Coordinates of C-alpha atoms in Angstrom, one line a residue:
G6 CA 2.0 -28.1 -3.9
S7 CA 1.9 -24.4 -4.0
M8 CA 0.8 -25.6 0.1
E9 CA 4.3 -27.3 -0.2
A10 CA 6.6 -24.5 -1.7
A11 CA 5.1 -22.6 1.1
R12 CA 5.8 -24.9 4.3
N13 CA 9.6 -25.9 2.5
G14 CA 10.0 -22.5 1.7
K15 CA 9.0 -21.5 4.8
A16 CA 10.5 -24.2 7.0
G17 CA 14.0 -22.7 4.5
S18 CA 13.8 -19.0 5.7
G19 CA 13.6 -20.0 9.5
P20 CA 17.3 -21.5 10.3
S21 CA 18.9 -19.9 7.6
G22 CA 17.5 -16.0 9.4
H23 CA 19.0 -17.9 12.7
A24 CA 22.5 -18.0 11.2
E25 CA 22.9 -14.3 10.1
G26 CA 21.6 -13.7 13.9
P27 CA 22.6 -10.2 15.1
A28 CA 23.6 -9.1 12.0
A29 CA 20.3 -9.5 9.9
K30 CA 17.9 -9.1 13.1
C31 CA 18.1 -8.1 16.4
G32 CA 18.2 -11.0 18.5
A33 CA 14.8 -10.4 20.5
G34 CA 12.8 -10.5 17.4
C35 CA 14.8 -13.8 16.2
L36 CA 13.8 -15.2 19.2
R37 CA 10.0 -13.7 19.3
G38 CA 10.1 -15.4 15.2
C39 CA 11.3 -18.4 15.8
R40 CA 8.6 -19.1 19.1
G41 CA 5.5 -17.6 16.6
F42 CA 6.8 -19.8 13.7
L43 CA 4.9 -22.6 13.6
R44 CA 1.9 -20.7 14.5
R45 CA 2.6 -18.2 12.2
N46 CA 2.9 -20.9 9.2
A47 CA -0.7 -22.9 10.5
L48 CA -2.1 -19.9 8.8
V49 CA 0.0 -19.6 5.9
V50 CA -1.1 -23.0 5.1
L51 CA -4.5 -22.9 6.6
T52 CA -4.6 -19.0 3.9
V53 CA -2.7 -21.6 0.2
S54 CA -5.0 -23.9 0.9
G55 CA -7.9 -22.2 1.5
V56 CA -7.4 -20.5 -2.6
V57 CA -6.8 -23.8 -3.8
A58 CA -10.7 -25.0 -1.9
G59 CA -11.8 -21.7 -3.2
V60 CA -10.8 -22.2 -7.3
A61 CA -12.0 -25.9 -5.8
L62 CA -15.0 -25.3 -5.2
G63 CA -16.3 -23.2 -7.2
T64 CA -15.5 -25.9 -10.2
A65 CA -17.1 -28.4 -8.4
V66 CA -20.8 -26.6 -8.0
R67 CA -20.5 -24.3 -11.6
G68 CA -21.7 -27.2 -12.6
A69 CA -25.0 -27.0 -10.4
A70 CA -26.8 -24.8 -12.2
L71 CA -27.4 -22.4 -9.8
S72 CA -29.8 -19.5 -9.6
P73 CA -27.8 -16.6 -9.2
A74 CA -29.9 -16.2 -5.1
Q75 CA -27.8 -19.7 -4.1
V76 CA -24.5 -17.4 -5.6
A77 CA -25.2 -15.1 -3.7
Y78 CA -26.5 -17.7 -0.9
L79 CA -22.5 -19.1 -1.6
A80 CA -21.1 -15.4 -1.5
F81 CA -22.5 -14.9 1.3
P82 CA -18.9 -16.8 4.0
G83 CA -17.3 -14.6 2.3
E84 CA -18.9 -11.4 2.3
L85 CA -19.0 -11.5 6.4
L86 CA -15.0 -11.7 6.0
L87 CA -15.0 -8.4 3.7
R88 CA -17.2 -6.7 6.7
M89 CA -15.4 -7.9 9.2
L90 CA -12.4 -6.4 7.7
R91 CA -14.2 -3.3 6.9
M92 CA -14.9 -2.8 10.6
V93 CA -12.1 -2.9 11.8
I94 CA -10.4 -0.3 8.9
L95 CA -11.2 2.6 10.7
P96 CA -10.3 1.8 14.4
L97 CA -7.6 1.4 12.4
V98 CA -6.1 3.5 9.9
V99 CA -7.2 6.7 13.0
C100 CA -5.2 4.6 15.8
S101 CA -2.3 3.5 13.7
L102 CA -2.2 7.3 12.1
V103 CA -2.8 9.3 15.3
S104 CA -0.3 7.0 17.4
G105 CA 2.8 6.5 14.8
A106 CA 2.8 9.9 13.7
A107 CA 2.8 11.1 18.0
S108 CA 5.3 8.1 18.6
L109 CA 7.5 10.0 16.0
D110 CA 10.2 12.2 16.6
T111 CA 9.1 15.9 14.7
R112 CA 12.2 15.3 12.6
S113 CA 12.0 12.1 12.2
L114 CA 8.3 12.8 11.5
G115 CA 10.0 14.5 8.2
R116 CA 12.0 12.3 7.0
L117 CA 11.0 9.9 6.5
G118 CA 8.1 11.2 5.7
G119 CA 9.9 12.8 3.0
I120 CA 11.0 9.7 1.7
A121 CA 8.3 7.4 1.6
V122 CA 6.4 10.7 -1.2
A123 CA 9.2 10.2 -3.2
Y124 CA 8.5 6.5 -3.2
F125 CA 5.9 6.2 -3.5
L126 CA 5.4 8.2 -6.2
G127 CA 8.5 7.4 -8.0
T128 CA 6.8 3.8 -7.4
T129 CA 3.9 4.7 -9.6
L130 CA 5.2 7.4 -11.9
L131 CA 7.2 3.2 -13.2
A132 CA 4.9 1.6 -13.2
S133 CA 3.0 3.6 -15.4
G134 CA 6.2 4.2 -17.3
L135 CA 6.3 0.2 -17.5
A136 CA 2.2 -0.5 -18.2
V137 CA 2.1 2.2 -21.2
A138 CA 6.0 0.5 -22.9
L139 CA 4.4 -2.8 -22.8
G140 CA 0.7 -1.3 -24.4
F141 CA 2.5 -0.4 -27.3
I142 CA 4.7 -3.5 -27.3
I143 CA 2.2 -5.9 -26.9
R144 CA -1.0 -4.3 -28.8
P145 CA -3.5 -6.1 -26.5
G146 CA -5.8 -3.7 -28.3
A147 CA -5.4 -3.8 -32.5
G148 CA -7.4 -7.2 -32.8
A149 CA -10.1 -7.0 -30.5
A150 CA -11.8 -3.8 -32.9
G151 CA -15.3 -4.3 -33.3
L152 CA -16.0 -6.1 -30.4
N153 CA -19.0 -5.3 -28.6
A154 CA -21.5 -9.1 -27.4
P155 CA -24.0 -7.8 -25.6
S156 CA -23.5 -10.2 -23.2
L157 CA -20.1 -8.0 -21.7
T158 CA -22.0 -4.1 -22.2
D159 CA -22.8 -2.6 -18.6
A160 CA -23.8 0.4 -16.9
V161 CA -20.9 2.8 -17.9
P162 CA -19.1 5.4 -14.5
T163 CA -20.7 8.9 -16.0
S164 CA -17.4 11.0 -16.4
K165 CA -16.1 13.9 -14.8
E166 CA -14.0 16.4 -16.3
T167 CA -9.8 16.3 -15.0
V168 CA -10.3 19.2 -13.5
D169 CA -13.0 18.4 -11.2
S170 CA -11.7 14.8 -10.4
F171 CA -8.7 16.5 -9.3
L172 CA -11.4 19.2 -7.2
D173 CA -12.8 16.4 -5.6
L174 CA -9.0 15.1 -4.9
I175 CA -8.2 17.8 -2.6
R176 CA -11.5 19.1 -1.3
N177 CA -11.3 15.5 0.4
L178 CA -8.5 15.3 2.2
F179 CA -9.8 18.8 4.2
P180 CA -13.4 16.8 5.5
A181 CA -16.0 18.9 6.0
N182 CA -17.6 17.0 8.8
L183 CA -15.2 14.4 10.5
V184 CA -18.2 11.6 10.9
A185 CA -19.8 12.3 7.7
A186 CA -15.8 11.1 6.8
A187 CA -16.2 7.6 7.9
F188 CA -19.2 6.6 5.1
Q189 CA -19.3 9.5 3.2
T190 CA -17.2 10.8 0.3
Y191 CA -17.3 14.6 -2.0
A192 CA -17.5 13.8 -5.1
T193 CA -18.9 16.5 -8.1
D194 CA -21.8 15.9 -9.7
Y195 CA -23.2 16.9 -13.5
R196 CA -27.5 19.0 -13.1
M197 CA -27.8 20.1 -17.1
L198 CA -29.6 22.9 -17.5
P199 CA -30.5 25.2 -19.9
R200 CA -30.7 27.8 -21.5
N201 CA -32.7 30.0 -23.9
T202 CA -30.7 31.5 -26.2
T203 CA -31.7 34.4 -28.8
S204 CA -32.5 32.9 -31.4
G205 CA -34.9 30.2 -29.9
N206 CA -33.5 27.0 -29.2
V207 CA -32.5 25.1 -26.4
T208 CA -28.8 24.7 -26.2
W209 CA -27.9 22.5 -22.6
E210 CA -26.1 23.8 -20.3
K211 CA -22.9 21.5 -17.5
I212 CA -23.0 22.4 -13.7
P213 CA -20.8 21.0 -11.4
V214 CA -23.0 19.9 -8.0
G215 CA -21.3 19.0 -5.2
T216 CA -23.4 15.6 -3.6
E217 CA -22.1 12.8 -1.5
V218 CA -21.2 9.3 -1.6
E219 CA -21.2 6.1 0.3
G220 CA -17.9 5.3 0.9
M221 CA -15.6 6.2 3.3
N222 CA -13.2 8.6 2.7
I223 CA -9.9 7.4 3.2
L224 CA -7.5 9.9 2.1
G225 CA -9.6 13.3 5.0
L226 CA -8.9 10.5 7.9
V227 CA -5.8 9.4 7.1
L228 CA -5.3 13.7 6.8
F229 CA -6.9 14.5 10.5
A230 CA -5.2 11.1 12.7
L231 CA -2.1 13.3 11.4
V232 CA -2.0 16.6 12.0
L233 CA -3.5 15.7 15.2
G234 CA -1.4 13.5 16.4
V235 CA 1.4 15.6 15.3
A236 CA -0.5 18.0 17.0
L237 CA -0.9 15.6 20.0
K238 CA 2.8 15.1 20.2
K239 CA 3.4 19.8 20.4
L240 CA 1.3 19.4 23.1
G241 CA 3.8 17.5 26.0
Q242 CA 2.4 16.7 28.9
E243 CA -0.7 17.5 28.0
G244 CA -1.3 15.2 25.6
E245 CA 0.0 12.0 26.7
D246 CA -3.0 11.1 28.2
L247 CA -5.2 11.1 24.8
I248 CA -1.9 9.5 22.9
R249 CA -2.1 6.5 25.3
F250 CA -5.8 5.8 24.8
F251 CA -4.6 6.0 20.7
N252 CA -2.1 3.6 21.7
S253 CA -4.6 1.3 24.1
F254 CA -6.9 1.7 20.8
N255 CA -4.3 0.5 18.4
E256 CA -2.8 -2.2 20.2
A257 CA -5.9 -3.5 21.0
T258 CA -7.8 -3.6 16.7
M259 CA -4.4 -5.6 16.3
V260 CA -5.8 -7.5 18.9
V261 CA -8.9 -8.1 16.9
V262 CA -7.7 -7.7 13.6
S263 CA -5.3 -11.2 15.3
W264 CA -9.0 -13.4 16.5
I265 CA -10.2 -12.5 12.0
M266 CA -6.8 -13.2 10.9
W267 CA -8.6 -17.0 11.9
Y268 CA -11.2 -16.3 9.8
V269 CA -9.3 -15.2 6.3
P270 CA -8.8 -18.7 5.1
I271 CA -12.7 -19.8 4.7
G272 CA -13.3 -16.1 3.8
I273 CA -11.2 -16.9 0.7
M274 CA -13.0 -19.7 0.1
F275 CA -16.1 -19.2 -0.6
L276 CA -15.7 -16.2 -2.0
I277 CA -13.2 -17.0 -4.2
G278 CA -15.8 -19.9 -4.9
S279 CA -18.4 -18.1 -5.7
K280 CA -16.7 -15.3 -8.0
I281 CA -15.3 -19.5 -10.2
V282 CA -19.9 -19.8 -10.4
E283 CA -20.4 -16.3 -10.8
M284 CA -18.4 -15.8 -13.9
E285 CA -19.4 -15.7 -17.4
D286 CA -18.9 -17.4 -20.5
I287 CA -15.1 -17.0 -19.6
V288 CA -14.0 -18.7 -23.2
V289 CA -15.8 -15.4 -25.4
L290 CA -14.1 -13.1 -22.7
V291 CA -10.9 -15.0 -22.7
T292 CA -10.5 -14.8 -27.0
S293 CA -12.2 -11.5 -27.2
L294 CA -9.3 -9.8 -24.2
G295 CA -7.5 -12.1 -23.3
K296 CA -4.3 -10.2 -24.8
Y297 CA -5.2 -7.0 -22.5
I298 CA -5.3 -9.4 -19.9
F299 CA -1.9 -11.3 -20.6
A300 CA -0.6 -7.8 -20.9
S301 CA -2.1 -6.9 -17.3
I302 CA -0.9 -9.3 -16.0
L303 CA 2.1 -9.8 -17.4
G304 CA 3.2 -5.7 -16.4
H305 CA 1.6 -6.5 -12.7
F306 CA 4.5 -9.1 -12.5
I307 CA 7.6 -7.6 -13.9
H308 CA 6.5 -4.4 -11.5
G309 CA 5.7 -7.1 -8.0
G310 CA 8.4 -9.6 -9.1
I311 CA 11.5 -7.3 -10.2
I312 CA 11.2 -3.9 -10.4
L313 CA 10.3 -3.3 -6.8
P314 CA 12.1 -6.2 -4.8
L315 CA 15.6 -4.2 -7.3
I316 CA 14.3 -1.0 -5.9
Y317 CA 14.3 -3.0 -2.2
F318 CA 17.3 -4.3 -2.4
A319 CA 18.8 -1.5 -4.1
S320 CA 18.1 0.2 -0.7
T321 CA 18.6 -2.1 2.2
R322 CA 21.1 -5.3 0.8
Q323 CA 18.7 -7.4 1.7
N324 CA 16.4 -10.8 0.3
P325 CA 13.7 -8.7 -0.4
Y326 CA 11.5 -12.4 -1.3
R327 CA 12.9 -13.4 1.5
F328 CA 11.0 -10.6 3.1
L329 CA 7.8 -11.3 1.1
L330 CA 7.8 -14.1 1.9
G331 CA 6.2 -13.2 4.8
L332 CA 3.6 -12.4 3.4
I333 CA 1.8 -14.8 2.3
T334 CA -1.9 -14.1 4.4
P335 CA -1.9 -10.2 3.1
F336 CA -1.1 -11.2 -0.4
A337 CA -4.0 -14.4 -0.1
T338 CA -6.0 -11.5 1.1
A339 CA -5.0 -9.2 -1.9
F340 CA -6.4 -12.0 -4.2
A341 CA -9.2 -12.0 -3.1
T342 CA -11.0 -9.6 -1.6
C343 CA -9.6 -7.2 -4.1
S344 CA -9.6 -4.5 -2.0
S345 CA -6.2 -3.0 -0.3
S346 CA -7.6 -1.7 2.5
A347 CA -9.2 -4.4 4.0
T348 CA -5.4 -6.2 3.4
L349 CA -4.7 -3.7 5.5
P350 CA -5.1 -5.6 9.9
S351 CA -3.7 -8.3 8.1
M352 CA -0.4 -7.0 6.2
I353 CA 0.0 -4.2 9.6
K354 CA 0.3 -7.7 11.7
C355 CA 2.4 -10.1 9.8
I356 CA 4.4 -7.0 8.7
E357 CA 5.6 -6.5 12.4
E358 CA 5.8 -9.9 13.0
N359 CA 7.0 -12.1 10.5
N360 CA 9.6 -9.4 9.3
G361 CA 10.0 -7.4 12.8
V362 CA 9.4 -4.1 11.0
D363 CA 9.2 -0.9 14.0
K364 CA 5.3 -0.4 15.5
R365 CA 5.7 3.4 14.3
I366 CA 7.4 3.2 10.8
S367 CA 4.3 0.2 10.2
R368 CA 1.9 2.4 11.7
F369 CA 2.5 5.4 10.1
I370 CA 3.1 4.2 6.1
L371 CA 1.0 0.5 6.1
P372 CA -2.0 3.0 6.5
I373 CA -0.9 6.7 4.3
G374 CA 0.2 3.5 1.9
A375 CA -3.0 1.7 1.6
T376 CA -4.6 5.0 0.5
V377 CA -2.5 6.2 -1.8
N378 CA 0.3 3.6 -2.8
M379 CA -1.2 2.3 -5.9
D380 CA 1.6 1.2 -8.4
G381 CA -0.9 -1.8 -9.2
A382 CA -4.1 0.6 -9.9
A383 CA -1.3 2.2 -12.3
I384 CA 0.1 -0.2 -14.5
F385 CA -3.9 -1.4 -14.9
Q386 CA -5.3 2.2 -15.6
C387 CA -2.6 2.5 -18.1
M388 CA -2.6 -0.1 -20.2
A389 CA -6.5 0.2 -20.2
T390 CA -6.3 3.2 -21.7
V391 CA -4.0 2.3 -24.0
F392 CA -5.9 -1.3 -25.0
I393 CA -8.9 1.4 -26.4
A394 CA -6.5 3.7 -27.4
Q395 CA -5.5 0.8 -29.4
L396 CA -9.6 -0.4 -30.7
N397 CA -10.6 2.4 -31.6
N398 CA -7.2 3.1 -33.8
V399 CA -6.0 6.4 -32.2
D400 CA -2.5 7.0 -32.6
L401 CA -1.3 8.5 -28.7
N402 CA 1.7 11.9 -29.2
A403 CA 3.7 11.8 -26.5
G404 CA 2.2 15.3 -25.2
Q405 CA -0.9 12.8 -25.2
I406 CA 1.3 9.6 -23.3
F407 CA 2.5 12.3 -20.6
T408 CA -0.7 12.6 -19.3
I409 CA -1.5 9.6 -19.4
L410 CA 1.9 9.1 -17.1
V411 CA 0.2 11.8 -14.7
T412 CA -3.5 11.7 -14.3
A413 CA -3.0 7.7 -14.1
T414 CA 0.1 8.7 -11.1
A415 CA -2.1 11.0 -9.4
S416 CA -5.5 9.7 -10.0
S417 CA -4.4 5.9 -8.0
V418 CA -4.4 8.5 -5.9
G419 CA -7.4 9.4 -5.3
A420 CA -8.8 5.8 -6.1
A421 CA -9.4 4.7 -2.4
G422 CA -8.6 1.7 -1.0
I423 CA -12.7 0.3 -3.1
P424 CA -12.6 -3.0 -5.6
A425 CA -14.0 -2.1 -8.5
G426 CA -12.1 2.4 -7.7
G427 CA -10.1 2.1 -10.5
V428 CA -12.6 1.9 -13.3
L429 CA -14.1 5.9 -12.6
T430 CA -10.4 6.3 -12.6
I431 CA -9.8 5.6 -16.6
A432 CA -12.9 7.5 -16.9
I433 CA -11.6 10.6 -16.2
I434 CA -7.6 9.8 -18.0
L435 CA -10.0 8.8 -20.7
E436 CA -11.6 12.5 -20.6
A437 CA -7.4 14.4 -19.9
I438 CA -6.3 12.7 -23.7
G439 CA -10.5 12.4 -25.2
L440 CA -11.3 9.7 -25.6
P441 CA -14.5 7.9 -25.8
T442 CA -15.7 6.3 -22.7
N443 CA -18.1 3.6 -24.6
D444 CA -15.6 0.9 -24.7
L445 CA -15.1 0.6 -20.5
S446 CA -17.2 -1.9 -20.0
L447 CA -15.4 -3.7 -21.7
I448 CA -12.4 -3.6 -19.6
L449 CA -15.2 -3.8 -17.0
A450 CA -16.8 -7.2 -17.7
V451 CA -13.2 -8.8 -17.0
D452 CA -12.0 -5.3 -14.2
W453 CA -12.5 -8.5 -10.7
I454 CA -9.3 -11.6 -13.3
V455 CA -7.9 -8.2 -13.8
D456 CA -8.5 -6.4 -10.3
R457 CA -7.0 -9.2 -8.2
T458 CA -2.8 -9.1 -9.6
T459 CA -3.6 -5.1 -8.6
T460 CA -4.0 -5.7 -5.7
V461 CA -1.4 -8.7 -4.6
V462 CA 1.6 -5.4 -6.5
N463 CA -0.9 -2.3 -3.9
V464 CA -0.5 -3.7 -1.4
E465 CA 2.8 -5.6 -2.0
G466 CA 4.5 -1.7 -3.4
D467 CA 3.2 -0.2 0.6
A468 CA 4.5 -4.0 2.9
L469 CA 8.3 -3.0 0.2
G470 CA 8.3 0.4 0.5
A471 CA 7.6 0.7 4.5
G472 CA 11.0 -2.7 4.9
I473 CA 12.9 0.6 3.4
L474 CA 11.9 2.6 6.1
N475 CA 12.5 0.6 8.2
Y476 CA 16.0 -0.4 7.2
L477 CA 17.8 3.8 6.9
N478 CA 15.3 4.4 10.5
E479 CA 17.4 1.4 12.2
K480 CA 20.5 2.7 10.9
E481 CA 20.4 5.9 12.0
K482 CA 19.6 4.5 14.8
K483 CA 23.0 3.1 15.0
D484 CA 24.0 6.1 13.0
K485 CA 23.5 8.2 16.4
E486 CA 24.7 4.9 19.2
Q487 CA 27.4 5.0 17.5
E488 CA 28.5 9.3 18.0
L489 CA 27.4 8.7 21.1
K490 CA 29.1 6.6 22.5
E491 CA 32.3 7.9 20.6
V492 CA 31.1 11.5 22.7
N493 CA 30.6 9.8 26.0
V494 CA 35.0 8.1 25.1
E495 CA 36.0 11.7 24.9
A496 CA 34.2 12.6 27.4
V497 CA 35.2 10.1 30.3
A498 CA 38.2 10.8 28.3
N499 CA 38.9 14.2 29.8
S500 CA 37.6 14.2 33.3
K501 CA 39.5 11.4 33.8
S502 CA 43.0 13.6 32.9
E503 CA 41.1 16.8 35.5
A504 CA 41.1 14.2 37.3
E505 CA 44.9 13.8 37.7
T506 CA 45.7 16.9 37.0
S507 CA 44.3 18.7 39.6
P508 CA 46.3 16.7 42.3
L509 CA 49.7 18.1 39.7
V510 CA 48.3 21.5 40.7
T511 CA 48.0 21.5 44.0
H512 CA 51.0 19.8 45.0
K513 CA 54.1 20.7 43.1
N514 CA 54.7 24.2 41.8
Q515 CA 53.7 25.5 38.4
V516 CA 57.0 24.9 37.4
S517 CA 56.9 20.9 37.4
N518 CA 53.3 21.5 36.9
T519 CA 54.1 23.2 32.7
S520 CA 56.4 21.0 31.7
S521 CA 55.0 17.4 32.5
T522 CA 51.9 18.7 30.9
A523 CA 54.8 19.1 27.8
D524 CA 56.5 16.6 28.5
P525 CA 53.7 14.2 26.6
E526 CA 52.6 16.8 24.3
S527 CA 55.9 17.1 23.2
K528 CA 56.5 12.8 22.6
E529 CA 52.8 12.5 21.2
S530 CA 54.3 14.5 18.1
V531 CA 57.6 12.6 17.6
L532 CA 55.1 9.5 18.0

């Protein structure tokens, strides 16, 4: 059914888009859209059916009790998809941002960057506020007390001090070693040192120690790539070769992405199928944490289905749902992989081909958005925090709520697009408002459900942001062209009048000349 709907929706959006013509898109984009229509549609239908087939596969295989090893073998094709997507991320992010920053002129780079930052911060704050409000209305943690079933206990990450996590964020912005930044991130860890006091008993002191943990430091690479792009632009003539190199590297990576995209439906099928087989007794989860799951997904639905499209509509006066319809493939990828950075390749490809977003805009804003803009994560973190507060019968005061909003907005920047990265940031928020972190095992138990809608909303926020920036950029270009036209017209008129008056000056005497020029002026004034 959903497949049919997707196909019908696609078919519907084609001709109507054509009818609007130049008003909506430039003609070339329309032609390209119509040519790529059939090819593109095939992928969308395959992806959606991949999701459906995955659910079917999972439910079918659940009956046969598989050993953990067999489940791992079932997940193998999906694992391959994740590995391929991760492989492309590094060249994609670095090359996109270098060529993006180098191709935009400094003024518009600053302007677009400013708007993007405002949009990212604004939407994330909105998301956090919405989540806290929903948490207070639905009260997911009220009935769930005393639920530490042994099946739900899981390893809880050691909590970091709030200060240290912010300092880590800033440290990661400036990686000490670019090569290491491609596979390591800086994280503060703690060592306990014994201190002998005068009375003879031993006190333990917590001392922060810098460590490198596994995982790409995307934030540092993003900043470096942007700075490098601007620097190459500054070099002018000398920098052009390197800019061209990054451009072609970028294009080649996008070609590789377009090949990987055809494997996406298969990978998605096995990812979702194996997840369904892996599930613990789902009845226990849903009965105990059902309200929390419902509240989180409702928050994602409201933010992604209503608030973000409204912001897009208010900014561009265009139909947001038609824009989102072109992005079914990346959304399905986000749903299956739970990783916004793994969705980045297909998102860049689809937003350029299906929605006609300018390459310079999409390649500049989407890599940044994938690392920085996490609306879904902010919703999920705030909801989890309110949930844990209610579990422990803590009434949050205004100061604590403010702390939650600020910390969630800030730490969603630091939670680079890794699956379950959000759970670590919840630990930071809990530390900041002084709640125990041992209930995090509950959140971890259902993380794989909530993480899916989380990632879809994260990715959707980036996409709509790119759409808004693209619209503003086009508008500015049109205004500039308009100004240029007017200037040209004036210039032409002046040159003509000069050409006409010059013979007058030479042939006739000065008196007649002045009278002839005064004459049309007086006529004009009368008119």
